[in-house]
Amino acid sequence: VQLQASGGGLVQPGGSLRLSCSASGRDFSLVNMAWFRQAPGKERMFVAAIRRGDTYTYLADSVKGRFTISRDMAQNMAHLQMNNLKLEDTAVYYCAAKTNRPITSALRSADTYDYWGQGTQVTVSS
């Protein structure tokens, strides 16, 4: 699976961005998608996930109520809608994918995912 992330940029606190991840190389309906982020000097952290065949989504506590993950089956894309952005959301955001359906407890671990996009920078600054 090849992943291409886009949509990052510079935004003021309280603003919004939508990240997109284009997936190719595999039937998208068989792919589990997730977003992680990594701030300078910190480890890569889970942000959101959506499993194949599921409408239920999984979000990190720090982004609940502000971020939404979705998938567009027609376009083979996953999106991360980010609203009410905060300074601490500044990071490089990575999309990730896995073809075998992971168990729920493994969704939040970066080690679960087999494929990664190149990352897109999100900077929240006034």
Backbone as a printed PyTorch tensor [residue, N CA C, xyz], in Angstrom:
tensor([[[  0.8490,  -1.1810,   0.0000],
         [  0.0000,   0.0000,   0.0000],
         [  0.8930,   1.2420,   0.0000]],

        [[  0.6270,   2.1230,  -0.9390],
         [  1.3560,   3.3910,  -0.9840],
         [  0.4470,   4.4990,  -0.4570]],

        [[  1.0050,   5.3300,   0.4260],
         [  0.2400,   6.3900,   1.0710],
         [  0.8640,   7.7410,   0.7650]],

        [[  0.0260,   8.7100,   0.4990],
         [  0.4790,  10.0670,   0.2190],
         [ -0.3650,  11.0250,   1.0480]],

        [[  0.2690,  11.6780,   2.0160],
         [ -0.4430,  12.6160,   2.8860],
         [ -0.3030,  14.0320,   2.3650]],

        [[ -1.3370,  14.8260,   2.5950],
         [ -1.3250,  16.2240,   2.1770],
         [ -2.2580,  17.0320,   3.0640]],

        [[ -2.1820,  18.3580,   2.9330],
         [ -3.1240,  19.2240,   3.6190],
         [ -2.5780,  19.9780,   4.8130]],

        [[ -1.3380,  19.7330,   5.1750],
         [ -0.7650,  20.4500,   6.3080],
         [ -0.5430,  21.9160,   5.9890]],

        [[ -0.1910,  22.6740,   7.0320],
         [  0.0640,  24.0890,   6.8310],
         [  0.1580,  24.8300,   8.1390]],

        [[  0.1520,  26.1420,   8.0190],
         [  0.2310,  27.0320,   9.1760],
         [ -1.1620,  27.5980,   9.4610]],

        [[ -1.5790,  27.5030,  10.7150],
         [ -2.9090,  27.9580,  11.0780],
         [ -2.8520,  28.5920,  12.4570]],

        [[ -3.7170,  29.5350,  12.7040],
         [ -3.7820,  30.1800,  14.0070],
         [ -4.5570,  29.3140,  14.9960]],

        [[ -4.3070,  29.4870,  16.2750],
         [ -5.0970,  28.7520,  17.2750],
         [ -6.5830,  28.9880,  17.0630]],

        [[ -7.3600,  27.9090,  17.1740],
         [ -8.7900,  27.9880,  16.9220],
         [ -9.1770,  27.7180,  15.4910]],

        [[ -8.1990,  27.6530,  14.6140],
         [ -8.4700,  27.4160,  13.2010],
         [ -8.6660,  25.9470,  12.8800]],

        [[ -8.8480,  25.6770,  11.5960],
         [ -9.1300,  24.3150,  11.1230],
         [ -8.2320,  23.9580,   9.9430]],

        [[ -7.9680,  22.6710,   9.8260],
         [ -7.2800,  22.1080,   8.6670],
         [ -7.8800,  20.7480,   8.3890]],

        [[ -7.8040,  20.3400,   7.1370],
         [ -8.1940,  18.9760,   6.8000],
         [ -7.0250,  18.2820,   6.1130]],

        [[ -6.5660,  17.2240,   6.7110],
         [ -5.5100,  16.4150,   6.1280],
         [ -6.1340,  15.3010,   5.2960]],

        [[ -5.4480,  14.9600,   4.2310],
         [ -5.9010,  13.8830,   3.3660],
         [ -4.7790,  12.8760,   3.1740]],

        [[ -5.1780,  11.6210,   3.0200],
         [ -4.2130,  10.5520,   2.7690],
         [ -4.7440,   9.7110,   1.6190]],

        [[ -4.0320,   9.7220,   0.5270],
         [ -4.4040,   8.9380,  -0.6300],
         [ -3.7420,   7.5690,  -0.5610]],

        [[ -4.5200,   6.5180,  -0.7530],
         [ -4.0050,   5.1570,  -0.6740],
         [ -4.1080,   4.4720,  -2.0250]],

        [[ -3.0810,   3.7280,  -2.3780],
         [ -3.1030,   2.9820,  -3.6270],
         [ -2.3730,   1.6670,  -3.4320]],

        [[ -2.6040,   0.7630,  -4.3640],
         [ -1.8980,  -0.5010,  -4.3450],
         [ -2.6550,  -1.6530,  -3.7270]],

        [[ -3.7910,  -1.3660,  -3.1400],
         [ -4.5920,  -2.4110,  -2.5210],
         [ -6.0510,  -1.9730,  -2.5190]],

        [[ -6.9670,  -2.9480,  -2.5710],
         [ -8.3950,  -2.6410,  -2.4470],
         [ -8.6120,  -1.8450,  -1.1590]],

        [[ -9.0620,  -0.6010,  -1.3010],
         [ -9.1530,   0.2980,  -0.1570],
         [-10.1190,  -0.2180,   0.8920]],

        [[-11.1010,  -1.0200,   0.4830],
         [-12.0710,  -1.5460,   1.4440],
         [-11.4300,  -2.5510,   2.4100]],

        [[-10.2200,  -3.0040,   2.0840],
         [ -9.5200,  -3.9770,   2.9190],
         [ -8.4510,  -3.3320,   3.7940]],

        [[ -8.3960,  -2.0170,   3.7760],
         [ -7.3080,  -1.3090,   4.4510],
         [ -7.8340,  -0.5820,   5.6880]],

        [[ -7.1520,  -0.7830,   6.7960],
         [ -7.4150,  -0.0460,   8.0250],
         [ -6.5300,   1.2000,   8.0200]],

        [[ -7.0890,   2.3460,   8.3780],
         [ -6.3580,   3.6070,   8.2850],
         [ -6.2270,   4.2780,   9.6480]],

        [[ -5.1400,   5.0090,   9.8030],
         [ -4.9170,   5.7290,  11.0560],
         [ -4.0760,   6.9710,  10.7910]],

        [[ -4.1050,   7.8670,  11.7580],
         [ -3.2500,   9.0420,  11.7660],
         [ -2.4590,   9.0650,  13.0740]],

        [[ -1.1900,   9.3890,  12.9350],
         [ -0.3140,   9.5980,  14.0760],
         [  0.3340,  10.9680,  13.9170]],

        [[  0.9240,  11.4480,  14.9790],
         [  1.6650,  12.7060,  14.8750],
         [  2.9120,  12.6440,  15.7420]],

        [[  3.8930,  13.4350,  15.3390],
         [  5.1590,  13.4650,  16.0570],
         [  5.6480,  14.8970,  16.1680]],

        [[  5.7280,  15.3780,  17.3970],
         [  6.2550,  16.7040,  17.6570],
         [  7.7720,  16.6200,  17.8270]],

        [[  8.4850,  17.7150,  17.6430],
         [  9.9520,  17.6890,  17.7700],
         [ 10.3910,  17.1590,  19.1320]],

        [[ 11.2920,  16.1960,  19.1150],
         [ 11.8280,  15.6440,  20.3410],
         [ 10.9290,  14.6750,  21.0650]],

        [[  9.7910,  14.3500,  20.4550],
         [  8.8410,  13.4450,  21.1060],
         [  8.5940,  12.2160,  20.2420]],

        [[  8.0280,  11.1990,  20.8410],
         [  7.7300,   9.9910,  20.0910],
         [  6.4480,  10.1600,  19.2810]],

        [[  6.2910,   9.2800,  18.3200],
         [  5.1010,   9.3070,  17.4880],
         [  3.8990,   8.8620,  18.3060]],

        [[  2.8210,   9.6530,  18.2100],
         [  1.6480,   9.4190,  19.0400],
         [  0.4110,   9.1630,  18.1910]],

        [[ -0.4580,   8.3090,  18.6840],
         [ -1.7190,   7.9940,  18.0280],
         [ -2.6430,   9.2080,  18.0440]],

        [[ -3.3440,   9.4130,  16.9240],
         [ -4.3290,  10.4860,  16.8400],
         [ -5.7240,   9.9150,  16.5820]],

        [[ -5.8470,   9.1030,  15.5340],
         [ -7.1680,   8.6080,  15.1480],
         [ -7.0300,   7.3700,  14.2800]],

        [[ -8.0820,   6.5400,  14.2800],
         [ -8.0700,   5.3390,  13.4550],
         [ -9.4940,   4.9800,  13.0460]],

        [[ -9.5660,   4.3060,  11.9110],
         [-10.8410,   3.7610,  11.4430],
         [-10.5310,   2.4310,  10.7840]],

        [[-11.2170,   1.3650,  11.2330],
         [-10.9390,   0.0400,  10.6930],
         [-11.7560,  -0.2220,   9.4400]],

        [[-11.2850,  -1.1290,   8.6430],
         [-12.0280,  -1.5020,   7.4490],
         [-13.3550,  -2.1120,   7.8640]],

        [[-14.3890,  -1.7530,   7.1350],
         [-15.7050,  -2.2930,   7.4200],
         [-16.4020,  -1.6720,   8.6000]],

        [[-15.7440,  -0.7380,   9.2760],
         [-16.3150,  -0.0910,  10.4560],
         [-16.7550,   1.3240,  10.1370]],

        [[-17.7940,   1.7600,  10.7890],
         [-18.1150,   3.1800,  10.7720],
         [-17.6430,   3.8230,  12.0750]],

        [[-17.3720,   3.0070,  13.0850],
         [-16.9040,   3.5290,  14.3650],
         [-15.4710,   4.0100,  14.2180]],

        [[-15.1670,   5.1120,  14.8750],
         [-13.8150,   5.6610,  14.8190],
         [-13.2020,   5.7340,  16.2140]],

        [[-11.8970,   5.7800,  16.2340],
         [-11.1450,   5.7930,  17.4900],
         [-10.2950,   7.0620,  17.5060]],

        [[-10.3540,   7.7770,  18.6210],
         [ -9.6390,   9.0460,  18.7310],
         [ -8.8420,   9.1170,  20.0260]],

        [[ -7.6980,   9.7530,  19.9630],
         [ -6.9480,  10.0300,  21.1840],
         [ -7.7450,  11.0000,  22.0490]],

        [[ -7.6140,  10.8590,  23.3530],
         [ -8.3650,  11.7210,  24.2640],
         [ -8.0760,  13.2020,  24.0120]],

        [[ -6.8530,  13.5080,  23.6300],
         [ -6.4480,  14.8980,  23.4480],
         [ -7.1260,  15.5770,  22.2590]],

        [[ -7.7260,  14.7930,  21.3710],
         [ -8.3470,  15.3890,  20.1740],
         [ -9.8430,  15.1350,  20.0910]],

        [[-10.3940,  14.3870,  21.0380],
         [-11.8330,  14.1190,  21.0160],
         [-12.6290,  15.4150,  21.0690]],

        [[-13.6510,  15.4780,  20.2430],
         [-14.4750,  16.6790,  20.1780],
         [-13.9330,  17.7310,  19.2340]],

        [[-12.7000,  17.5210,  18.7310],
         [-12.0990,  18.5010,  17.8260],
         [-11.7180,  17.8870,  16.4780]],

        [[-11.2680,  16.6410,  16.4880],
         [-10.8100,  15.9840,  15.2640],
         [-11.7990,  14.9030,  14.8590]],

        [[-11.8670,  14.6620,  13.5600],
         [-12.7030,  13.5930,  13.0230],
         [-11.9310,  12.8640,  11.9370]],

        [[-11.9460,  11.5330,  11.9720],
         [-11.3570,  10.7310,  10.9040],
         [-12.4780,  10.1570,  10.0610]],

        [[-12.2600,  10.1380,   8.7600],
         [-13.2540,   9.5740,   7.8640],
         [-12.5440,   8.9540,   6.6710]],

        [[-13.2870,   8.2050,   5.8930],
         [-12.7050,   7.6360,   4.6800],
         [-13.6720,   7.8270,   3.5180]],

        [[-13.1210,   8.0820,   2.3720],
         [-13.8750,   8.2600,   1.1320],
         [-13.5590,   7.0710,   0.2480]],

        [[-14.5080,   6.1210,   0.1880],
         [-14.2600,   4.8910,  -0.5460],
         [-14.1320,   5.1530,  -2.0410]],

        [[-14.8550,   6.1250,  -2.5530],
         [-14.8180,   6.4120,  -3.9870],
         [-13.4670,   6.9780,  -4.4090]],

        [[-12.8360,   7.7330,  -3.5150],
         [-11.5660,   8.3840,  -3.8380],
         [-10.3570,   7.6460,  -3.2640]],

        [[-10.5900,   6.5620,  -2.5350],
         [ -9.5100,   5.8250,  -1.8670],
         [ -8.6870,   6.7500,  -0.9790]],

        [[ -9.3870,   7.5210,  -0.1620],
         [ -8.7160,   8.4940,   0.6870],
         [ -9.2500,   8.4390,   2.1130]],

        [[ -8.3760,   8.7620,   3.0360],
         [ -8.7600,   8.9710,   4.4210],
         [ -8.5060,  10.4410,   4.7470]],

        [[ -9.3680,  10.9910,   5.5770],
         [ -9.2490,  12.4030,   5.9360],
         [ -9.1820,  12.5670,   7.4460]],

        [[ -8.5030,  13.6010,   7.8540],
         [ -8.4950,  13.9870,   9.2640],
         [ -8.9150,  15.4520,   9.3190]],

        [[-10.1430,  15.6740,   9.7480],
         [-10.6400,  17.0300,   9.9150],
         [-10.2510,  17.5080,  11.3060]],

        [[ -9.5310,  18.6230,  11.3580],
         [ -9.0200,  19.1380,  12.6220],
         [ -9.6110,  20.5220,  12.8640]],

        [[-10.4080,  20.6520,  13.8940],
         [-11.0420,  21.9180,  14.2550],
         [-10.5260,  22.3940,  15.6020]],

        [[-10.7000,  23.6720,  15.8460],
         [-10.2870,  24.2680,  17.1130],
         [ -8.8500,  23.8730,  17.4590]],

        [[ -7.9690,  24.0740,  16.5240],
         [ -6.5850,  23.6630,  16.7010],
         [ -5.9100,  24.4380,  17.8240]],

        [[ -5.0360,  23.7430,  18.5260],
         [ -4.3100,  24.3210,  19.6490],
         [ -2.8150,  24.3070,  19.3620]],

        [[ -2.0750,  25.1060,  20.1130],
         [ -0.6290,  25.1660,  19.9180],
         [ -0.0030,  23.7780,  20.0280]],

        [[ -0.5200,  22.9700,  20.9550],
         [  0.0550,  21.6460,  21.1860],
         [ -0.2660,  20.6310,  20.0970]],

        [[ -1.0720,  21.0190,  19.1110],
         [ -1.3270,  20.1440,  17.9730],
         [ -0.2230,  20.2400,  16.9230]],

        [[  0.7010,  21.1570,  17.1080],
         [  1.8050,  21.3080,  16.1700],
         [  2.6490,  20.0460,  16.1220]],

        [[  2.8020,  19.4920,  14.9230],
         [  3.5350,  18.2390,  14.7490],
         [  3.5700,  17.8810,  13.2650]],

        [[  4.3640,  16.8850,  12.9640],
         [  4.2750,  16.2410,  11.6520],
         [  3.2380,  15.1280,  11.7750]],

        [[  2.2780,  15.1370,  10.8800],
         [  1.1940,  14.1600,  10.9030],
         [  1.4460,  13.1020,   9.8370]],

        [[  1.3060,  11.8500,  10.2490],
         [  1.5350,  10.7180,   9.3610],
         [  0.2650,   9.8920,   9.2340]],

        [[ -0.0480,   9.4910,   8.0150],
         [ -1.1020,   8.4960,   7.8680],
         [ -0.4580,   7.1180,   7.8080]],

        [[ -1.2040,   6.1470,   8.2700],
         [ -0.6940,   4.7800,   8.3620],
         [ -1.7910,   3.8120,   7.9450]],

        [[ -1.3720,   2.6330,   7.5150],
         [ -2.3370,   1.6500,   7.0400],
         [ -1.9170,   0.2460,   7.4220]],

        [[ -2.9190,  -0.5930,   7.5430],
         [ -2.6880,  -2.0160,   7.8080],
         [ -3.7690,  -2.7790,   7.0820]],

        [[ -3.4000,  -3.9040,   6.4480],
         [ -4.3810,  -4.6400,   5.6700],
         [ -5.1270,  -5.6770,   6.5250]],

        [[ -4.4490,  -6.3930,   7.3940],
         [ -5.1660,  -7.3120,   8.2770],
         [ -5.8650,  -6.5080,   9.3680]],

        [[ -7.0850,  -6.9200,   9.6860],
         [ -7.8840,  -6.1740,  10.6600],
         [ -7.2570,  -6.2890,  12.0540]],

        [[ -6.8120,  -5.1930,  12.6170],
         [ -6.1900,  -5.2610,  13.9510],
         [ -7.2390,  -5.3350,  15.0500]],

        [[ -6.8500,  -5.9040,  16.1650],
         [ -7.7480,  -5.8920,  17.3160],
         [ -7.8030,  -4.4810,  17.8870]],

        [[ -8.8590,  -4.1960,  18.5840],
         [ -9.0910,  -2.8380,  19.0640],
         [ -7.9300,  -2.3280,  19.9130]],

        [[ -7.4200,  -3.1750,  20.7840],
         [ -6.3530,  -2.7390,  21.6930],
         [ -5.0670,  -2.3820,  20.9670]],

        [[ -4.9200,  -2.8260,  19.7290],
         [ -3.6830,  -2.5670,  18.9850],
         [ -3.7720,  -1.3370,  18.0910]],

        [[ -4.9570,  -0.7740,  17.9640],
         [ -5.1570,   0.3240,  17.0320],
         [ -4.3010,   1.5370,  17.3520]],

        [[ -4.0080,   1.7450,  18.6380],
         [ -3.3190,   2.9600,  19.0430],
         [ -1.7940,   2.8340,  19.0470]],

        [[ -1.3010,   1.6910,  18.6260],
         [  0.1400,   1.4540,  18.6090],
         [  0.6960,   1.6250,  17.2060]],

        [[  1.7560,   2.4090,  17.0820],
         [  2.3900,   2.6050,  15.7810],
         [  2.9380,   1.2930,  15.2180]],

        [[  3.3140,   0.3850,  16.0980],
         [  3.8790,  -0.8940,  15.6500],
         [  2.8570,  -1.7500,  14.9070]],

        [[  1.5770,  -1.4480,  15.0690],
         [  0.5220,  -2.2250,  14.4230],
         [  0.5290,  -2.0400,  12.9110]],

        [[  0.9460,  -0.8820,  12.4520],
         [  0.7500,  -0.4850,  11.0680],
         [  1.9530,  -0.8350,  10.1980]],

        [[  1.6480,  -1.3170,   8.9990],
         [  2.6760,  -1.8010,   8.0910],
         [  3.1180,  -0.7590,   7.0710]],

        [[  2.2740,   0.2210,   6.8310],
         [  2.5440,   1.1770,   5.7610],
         [  2.3820,   2.6000,   6.3030]],

        [[  3.2720,   3.4890,   5.8300],
         [  3.2780,   4.8610,   6.3260],
         [  3.4340,   5.8410,   5.1710]],

        [[  2.7350,   6.9590,   5.3050],
         [  2.9340,   8.0660,   4.3810],
         [  4.1400,   8.8890,   4.7900]],

        [[  4.4410,   9.9080,   4.0240],
         [  5.6690,  10.6730,   4.2230],
         [  5.5560,  11.7500,   5.2940]],

        [[  4.3590,  12.0370,   5.7770],
         [  4.1970,  13.0640,   6.7920],
         [  3.8830,  14.4170,   6.1950]],

        [[  3.0640,  15.1670,   6.9090],
         [  2.7400,  16.5300,   6.5020],
         [  2.7730,  17.4120,   7.7570]],

        [[  3.4180,  18.5630,   7.6320],
         [  3.6370,  19.4380,   8.7850],
         [  2.3920,  20.2650,   9.0880]],

        [[  1.9890,  20.2480,  10.3460],
         [  0.9230,  21.1230,  10.8320],
         [  1.5280,  22.0250,  11.8980]],

        [[  1.4360,  23.3170,  11.6820],
         [  1.9630,  24.2880,  12.6390],
         [  0.8300,  25.2000,  13.0950]],

        [[  0.6020,  25.2130,  14.3930],
         [ -0.4120,  26.0820,  14.9810],
         [  0.3210,  27.1820,  15.7300]],

        [[  0.1480,  28.3960,  15.2520],
         [  0.9030,  29.5150,  15.8280],
         [  0.1380,  30.8090,  15.6180]],

        [[  0.2500,  31.6950,  16.5960],
         [ -0.3660,  33.0100,  16.4520],
         [  0.6470,  34.0100,  15.9110]]])
